[in-house]
Short mmCIF file of C-alpha atoms in Angstrom, two decimals:
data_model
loop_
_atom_site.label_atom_id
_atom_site.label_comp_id
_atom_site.label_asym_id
_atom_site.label_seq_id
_atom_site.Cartn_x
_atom_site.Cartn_y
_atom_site.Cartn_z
CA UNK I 1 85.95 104.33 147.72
CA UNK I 2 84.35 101.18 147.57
CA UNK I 3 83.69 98.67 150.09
CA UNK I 4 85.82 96.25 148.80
CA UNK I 5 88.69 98.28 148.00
CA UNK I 6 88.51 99.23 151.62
CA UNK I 7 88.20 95.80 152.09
CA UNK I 8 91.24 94.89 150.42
CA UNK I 9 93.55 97.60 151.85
CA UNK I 10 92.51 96.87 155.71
CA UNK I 11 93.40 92.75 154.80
CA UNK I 12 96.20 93.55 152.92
CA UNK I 13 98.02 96.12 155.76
CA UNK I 14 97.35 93.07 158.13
CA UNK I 15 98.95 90.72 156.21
CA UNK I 16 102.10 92.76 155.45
CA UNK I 17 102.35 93.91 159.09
CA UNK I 18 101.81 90.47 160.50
CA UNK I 19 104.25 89.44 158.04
CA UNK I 20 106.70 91.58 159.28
CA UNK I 21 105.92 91.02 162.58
CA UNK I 22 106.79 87.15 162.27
CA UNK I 23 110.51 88.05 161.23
CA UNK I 24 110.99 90.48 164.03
CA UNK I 25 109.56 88.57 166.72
CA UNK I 26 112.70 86.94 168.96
CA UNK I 27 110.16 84.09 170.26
CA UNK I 28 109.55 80.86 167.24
CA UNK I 29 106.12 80.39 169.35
CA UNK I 30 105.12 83.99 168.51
CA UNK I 31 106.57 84.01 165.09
CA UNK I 32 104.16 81.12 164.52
CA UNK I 33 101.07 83.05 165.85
CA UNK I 34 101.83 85.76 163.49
CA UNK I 35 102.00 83.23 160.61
CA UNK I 36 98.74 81.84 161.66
CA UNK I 37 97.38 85.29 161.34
CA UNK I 38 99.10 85.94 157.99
CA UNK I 39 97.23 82.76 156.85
CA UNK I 40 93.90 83.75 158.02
CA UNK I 41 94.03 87.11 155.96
CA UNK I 42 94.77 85.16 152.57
CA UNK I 43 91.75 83.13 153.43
CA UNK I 44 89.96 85.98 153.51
CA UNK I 45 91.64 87.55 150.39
CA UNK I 46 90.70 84.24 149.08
CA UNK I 47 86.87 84.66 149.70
CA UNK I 48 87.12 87.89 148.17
CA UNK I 49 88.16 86.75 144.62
CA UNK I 50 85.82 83.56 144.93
CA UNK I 51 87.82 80.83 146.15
CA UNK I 52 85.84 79.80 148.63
CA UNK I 53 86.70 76.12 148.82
CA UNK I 54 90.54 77.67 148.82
CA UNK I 55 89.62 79.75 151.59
CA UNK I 56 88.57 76.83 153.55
CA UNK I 57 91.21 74.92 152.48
CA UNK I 58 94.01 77.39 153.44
CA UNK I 59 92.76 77.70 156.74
CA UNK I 60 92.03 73.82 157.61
CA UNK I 61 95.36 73.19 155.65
CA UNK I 62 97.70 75.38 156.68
CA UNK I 63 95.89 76.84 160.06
CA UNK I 64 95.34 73.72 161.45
CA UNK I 65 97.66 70.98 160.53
CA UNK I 66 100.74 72.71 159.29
CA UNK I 67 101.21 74.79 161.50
CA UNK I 68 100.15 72.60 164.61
CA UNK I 69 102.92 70.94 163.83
CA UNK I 70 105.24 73.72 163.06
CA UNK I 71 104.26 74.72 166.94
CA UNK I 72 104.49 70.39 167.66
CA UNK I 73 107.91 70.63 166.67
CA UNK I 74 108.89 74.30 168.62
CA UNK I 75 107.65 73.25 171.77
CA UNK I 76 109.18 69.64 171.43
CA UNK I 77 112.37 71.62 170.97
CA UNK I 78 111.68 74.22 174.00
CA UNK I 79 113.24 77.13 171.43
CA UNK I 80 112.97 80.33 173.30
CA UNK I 81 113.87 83.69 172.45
CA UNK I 82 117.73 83.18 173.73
CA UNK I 83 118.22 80.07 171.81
CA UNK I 84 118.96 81.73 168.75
CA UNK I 85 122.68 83.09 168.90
CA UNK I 86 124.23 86.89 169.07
CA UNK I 87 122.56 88.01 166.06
CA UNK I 88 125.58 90.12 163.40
CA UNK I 89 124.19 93.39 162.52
CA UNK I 90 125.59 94.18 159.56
CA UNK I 91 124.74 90.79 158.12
CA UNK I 92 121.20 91.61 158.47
CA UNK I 93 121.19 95.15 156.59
CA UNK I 94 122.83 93.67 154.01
CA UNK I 95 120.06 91.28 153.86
CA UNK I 96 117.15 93.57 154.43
CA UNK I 97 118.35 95.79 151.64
CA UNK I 98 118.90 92.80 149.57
CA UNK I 99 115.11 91.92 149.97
CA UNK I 100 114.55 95.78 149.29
CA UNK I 101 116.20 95.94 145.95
CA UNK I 102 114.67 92.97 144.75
CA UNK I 103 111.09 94.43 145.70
CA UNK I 104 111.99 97.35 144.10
CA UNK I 105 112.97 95.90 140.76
CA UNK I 106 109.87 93.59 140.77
CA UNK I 107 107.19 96.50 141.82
CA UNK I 108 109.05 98.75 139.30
CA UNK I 109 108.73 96.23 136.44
CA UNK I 110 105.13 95.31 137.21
CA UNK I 111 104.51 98.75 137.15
CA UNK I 112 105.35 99.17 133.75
CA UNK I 113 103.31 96.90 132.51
CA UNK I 114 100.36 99.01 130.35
CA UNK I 115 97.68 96.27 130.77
CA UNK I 116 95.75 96.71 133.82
CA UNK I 117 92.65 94.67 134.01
CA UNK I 118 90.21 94.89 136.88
CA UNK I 119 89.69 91.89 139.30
CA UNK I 120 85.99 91.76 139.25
CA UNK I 121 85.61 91.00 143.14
CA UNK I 122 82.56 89.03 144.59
CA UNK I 123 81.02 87.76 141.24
CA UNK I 124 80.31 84.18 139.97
CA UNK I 125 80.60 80.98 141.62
CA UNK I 126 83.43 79.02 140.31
CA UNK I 127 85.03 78.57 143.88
CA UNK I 128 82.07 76.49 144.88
CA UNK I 129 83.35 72.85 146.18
CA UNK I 130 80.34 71.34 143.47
CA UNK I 131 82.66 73.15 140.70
CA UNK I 132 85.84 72.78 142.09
CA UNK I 133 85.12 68.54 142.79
CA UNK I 134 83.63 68.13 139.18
CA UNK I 135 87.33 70.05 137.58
CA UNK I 136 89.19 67.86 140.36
CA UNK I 137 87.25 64.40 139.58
CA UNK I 138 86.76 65.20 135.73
CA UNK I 139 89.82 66.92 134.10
CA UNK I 140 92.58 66.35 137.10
CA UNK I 141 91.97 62.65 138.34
CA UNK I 142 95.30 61.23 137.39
CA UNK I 143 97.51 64.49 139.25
CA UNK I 144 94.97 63.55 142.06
CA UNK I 145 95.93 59.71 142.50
CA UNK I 146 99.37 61.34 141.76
CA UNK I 147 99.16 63.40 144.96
CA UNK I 148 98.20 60.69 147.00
CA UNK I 149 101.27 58.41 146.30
CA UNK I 150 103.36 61.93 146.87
CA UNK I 151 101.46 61.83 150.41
CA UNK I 152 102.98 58.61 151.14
CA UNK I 153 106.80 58.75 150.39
CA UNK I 154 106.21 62.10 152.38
CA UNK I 155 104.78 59.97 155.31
CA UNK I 156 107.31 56.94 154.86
CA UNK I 157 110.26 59.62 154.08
CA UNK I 158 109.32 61.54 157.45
CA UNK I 159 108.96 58.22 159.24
CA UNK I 160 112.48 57.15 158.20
CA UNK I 161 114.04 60.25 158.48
CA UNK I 162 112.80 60.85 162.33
CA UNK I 163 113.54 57.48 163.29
CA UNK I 164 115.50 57.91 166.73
CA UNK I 165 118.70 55.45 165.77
CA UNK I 166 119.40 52.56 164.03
CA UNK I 167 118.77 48.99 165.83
CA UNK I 168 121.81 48.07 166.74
CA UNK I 169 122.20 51.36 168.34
CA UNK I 170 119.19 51.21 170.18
CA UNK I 171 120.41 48.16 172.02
CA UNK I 172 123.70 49.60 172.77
CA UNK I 173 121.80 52.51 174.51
CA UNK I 174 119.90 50.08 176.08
CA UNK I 175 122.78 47.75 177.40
CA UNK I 176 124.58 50.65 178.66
CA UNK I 177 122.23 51.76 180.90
CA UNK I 178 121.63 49.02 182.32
CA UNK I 179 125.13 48.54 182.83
CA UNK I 180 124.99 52.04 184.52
CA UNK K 1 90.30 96.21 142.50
CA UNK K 2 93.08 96.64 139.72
CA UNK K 3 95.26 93.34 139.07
CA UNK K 4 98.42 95.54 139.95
CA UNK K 5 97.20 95.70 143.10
CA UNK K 6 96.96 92.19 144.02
CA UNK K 7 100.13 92.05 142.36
CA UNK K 8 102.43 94.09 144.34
CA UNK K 9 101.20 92.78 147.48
CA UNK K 10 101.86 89.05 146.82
CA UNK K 11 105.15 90.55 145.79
CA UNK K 12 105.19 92.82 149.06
CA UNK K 13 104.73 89.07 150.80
CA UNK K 14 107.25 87.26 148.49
CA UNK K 15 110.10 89.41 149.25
CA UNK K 16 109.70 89.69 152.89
CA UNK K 17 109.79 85.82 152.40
CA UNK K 18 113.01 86.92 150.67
CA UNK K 19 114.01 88.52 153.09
CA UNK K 20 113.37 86.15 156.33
CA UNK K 21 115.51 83.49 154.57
CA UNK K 22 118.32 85.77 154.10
CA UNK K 23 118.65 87.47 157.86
CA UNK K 24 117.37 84.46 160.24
CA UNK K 25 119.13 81.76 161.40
CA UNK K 26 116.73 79.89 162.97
CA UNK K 27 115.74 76.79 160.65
CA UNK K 28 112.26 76.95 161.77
CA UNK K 29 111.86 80.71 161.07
CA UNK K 30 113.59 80.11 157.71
CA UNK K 31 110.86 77.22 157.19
CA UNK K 32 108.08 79.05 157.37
CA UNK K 33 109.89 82.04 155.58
CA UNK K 34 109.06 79.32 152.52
CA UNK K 35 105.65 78.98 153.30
CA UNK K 36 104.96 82.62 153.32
CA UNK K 37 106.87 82.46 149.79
CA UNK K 38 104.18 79.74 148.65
CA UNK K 39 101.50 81.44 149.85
CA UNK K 40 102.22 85.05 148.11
CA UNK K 41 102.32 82.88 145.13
CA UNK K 42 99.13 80.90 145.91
CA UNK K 43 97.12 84.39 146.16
CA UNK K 44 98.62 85.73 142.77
CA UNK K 45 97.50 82.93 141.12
CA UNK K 46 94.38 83.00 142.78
CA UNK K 47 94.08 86.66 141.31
CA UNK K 48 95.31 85.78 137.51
CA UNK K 49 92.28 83.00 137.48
CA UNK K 50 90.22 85.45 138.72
CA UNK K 51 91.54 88.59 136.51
CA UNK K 52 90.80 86.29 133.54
CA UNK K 53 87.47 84.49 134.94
CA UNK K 54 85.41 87.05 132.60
CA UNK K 55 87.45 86.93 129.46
CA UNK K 56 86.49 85.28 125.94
CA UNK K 57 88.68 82.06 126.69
CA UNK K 58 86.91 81.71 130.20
CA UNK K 59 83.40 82.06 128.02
CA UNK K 60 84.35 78.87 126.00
CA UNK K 61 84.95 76.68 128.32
CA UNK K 62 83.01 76.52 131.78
CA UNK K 63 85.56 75.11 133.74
CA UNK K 64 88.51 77.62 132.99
CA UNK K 65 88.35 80.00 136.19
CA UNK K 66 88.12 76.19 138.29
CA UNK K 67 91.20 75.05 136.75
CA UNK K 68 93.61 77.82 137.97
CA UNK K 69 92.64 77.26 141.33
CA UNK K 70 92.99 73.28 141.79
CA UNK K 71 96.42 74.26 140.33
CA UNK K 72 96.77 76.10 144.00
CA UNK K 73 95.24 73.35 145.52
CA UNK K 74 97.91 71.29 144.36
CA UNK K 75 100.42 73.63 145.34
CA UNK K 76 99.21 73.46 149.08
CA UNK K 77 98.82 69.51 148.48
CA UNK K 78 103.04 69.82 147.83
CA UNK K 79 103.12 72.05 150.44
CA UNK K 80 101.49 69.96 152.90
CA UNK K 81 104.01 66.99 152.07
CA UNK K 82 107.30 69.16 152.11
CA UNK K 83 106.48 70.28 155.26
CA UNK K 84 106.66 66.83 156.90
CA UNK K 85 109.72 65.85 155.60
CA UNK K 86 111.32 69.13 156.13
CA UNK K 87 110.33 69.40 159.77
CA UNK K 88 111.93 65.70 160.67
CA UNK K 89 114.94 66.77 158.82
CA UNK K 90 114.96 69.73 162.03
CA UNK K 91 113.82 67.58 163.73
CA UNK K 92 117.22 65.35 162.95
CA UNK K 93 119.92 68.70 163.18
CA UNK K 94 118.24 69.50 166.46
CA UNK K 95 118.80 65.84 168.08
CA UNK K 96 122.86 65.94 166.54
CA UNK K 97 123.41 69.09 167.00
CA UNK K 98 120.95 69.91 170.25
CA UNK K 99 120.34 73.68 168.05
CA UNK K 100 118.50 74.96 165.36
CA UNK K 101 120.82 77.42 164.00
CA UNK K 102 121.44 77.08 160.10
CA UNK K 103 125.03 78.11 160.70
CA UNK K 104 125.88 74.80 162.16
CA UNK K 105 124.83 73.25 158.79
CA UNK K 106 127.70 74.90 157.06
CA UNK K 107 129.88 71.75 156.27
CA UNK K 108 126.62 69.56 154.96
CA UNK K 109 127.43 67.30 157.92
CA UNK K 110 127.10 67.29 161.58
#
């Protein structure tokens, strides 16, 4: 066997397990380690099909900021492991073998398929950020400037949407505590 | 590495994406049940560019393998905005409803 292939096996089991192990887990806290983990193995899956810039990406991305706030937002909530209600059993299987049947018709269809061309692992250098930035700046500057408007209604939409109450609410609140 | 394998383990991650959605009830859980849904996709694409980084099309043009991943990059840019407006919407049903659990939600109202 080759190294990579070894490689690839040892990431992949660690994904799927830690994958696993963030639905199981009763505590959101851990379930967001977990994810973390999950995250840091597709960086690494990334580096091994030369997406390095993805890879680093991922990790600063959705490592660091998303799910900072993902933890932000469970510990502002103080969620523990009996917050969640008496769980119904039955629901569940029906879900789990739900999920089953699905991966079973999608594994068994991809496995059909006659055309199996190898992922040439660890060659060129495409991924590099000098590539990547010239594509980005070159070919894909209008989805770019595109993104960045997207990044403010998400910031103004967020801000709106968490706002604690309206005005006029606000001063009721305030009124009737100092009434009490 | 074959393509299949890459394959069935972004669809391994998919469905137990799947899955979480269907069986948890807590809206955070189910929240980053989508995420791990994104990012089995992100990887298979990640694989296709790469699968077809050596092929006669990919010759042609320089920039072909490049373009199939800023496509993932702006799938996590998406990514990065949805989750801001998804976790103040929680953010909201916690503060009306003082829970998390989707099953509260089941009247589109609080």
């Amino acid at each position: 066997m080759e190294l990579t292939t070894i490689l690839f096996l040892i990431l992949s089991l660690i994904s799927i397990g830690s994958a696993v192990m963030m639905l199981m887990s009763r505590n959101p806290v851990y379930s967001v380690l977990w994810l973390i983990l999950l995250f840091f193995t597709i960086s690494a899956h990334y580096l091994m099909l030369n997406a390095q810039f993805l890879a680093v990406v991922n990790i600063i991305v959705y490592a660091g900021a998303i799910m900072v706030l993902f933890l932000f937002v469970v510990m502002l909530m103080n969620l523990n492991a009996d917050t969640e209600p008496m769980k119904n059993y039955r629901l569940q299987l029906v879900g789990v073998i739900a999920g089953g049947s699905l991966l079973l018709i999608l594994v068994s269809a991809v496995m059909k398929i006659e055309n199996n061309q190898p992922v040439m692992l660890m060659v060129g250098d495409y991924g590099l950020i000098k590539v990547l930035g010239k594509t980005l700046f070159q070919k894909f500057v209008l989805p770019f400037e595109i993104s960045s408007i997207l990044f403010l209604s998400a910031i103004i939409g967020a801000m709106v949407i968490a706002k604690r109450d309206t005005p006029s609410q606000i001063t009721k609140g305030e009124t009737e505590k100092r009434s009490s | 590495m074959d393509i299949k394998a890459y394959i069935v383990l972004a669809l391994i991650l998919f469905t137990i994406g799947v899955t979480g959605v269907l069986i948890r009830r807590n809206a955070i859980i189910i929240f980053m049940c989508i995420e791990l849904m994104l990012n089995a996709v992100n990887l298979l694409l990640v694989a296709f560019s790469k699968m077809h980084a050596m092929s006669a099309v990919a010759k042609a043009s320089p920039t072909f393998a490049s373009d199939a991943q800023i496509f993932v990059f702006f799938i996590m840019v998406v990514a990065a905005a949805e989750v801001t407006v998804g976790l103040s919407i929680i953010m909201l049903l916690y503060r009306n409803t003082r829970s998390v659990d989707v099953n509260f939600l089941n009247r589109l109202k609080y």
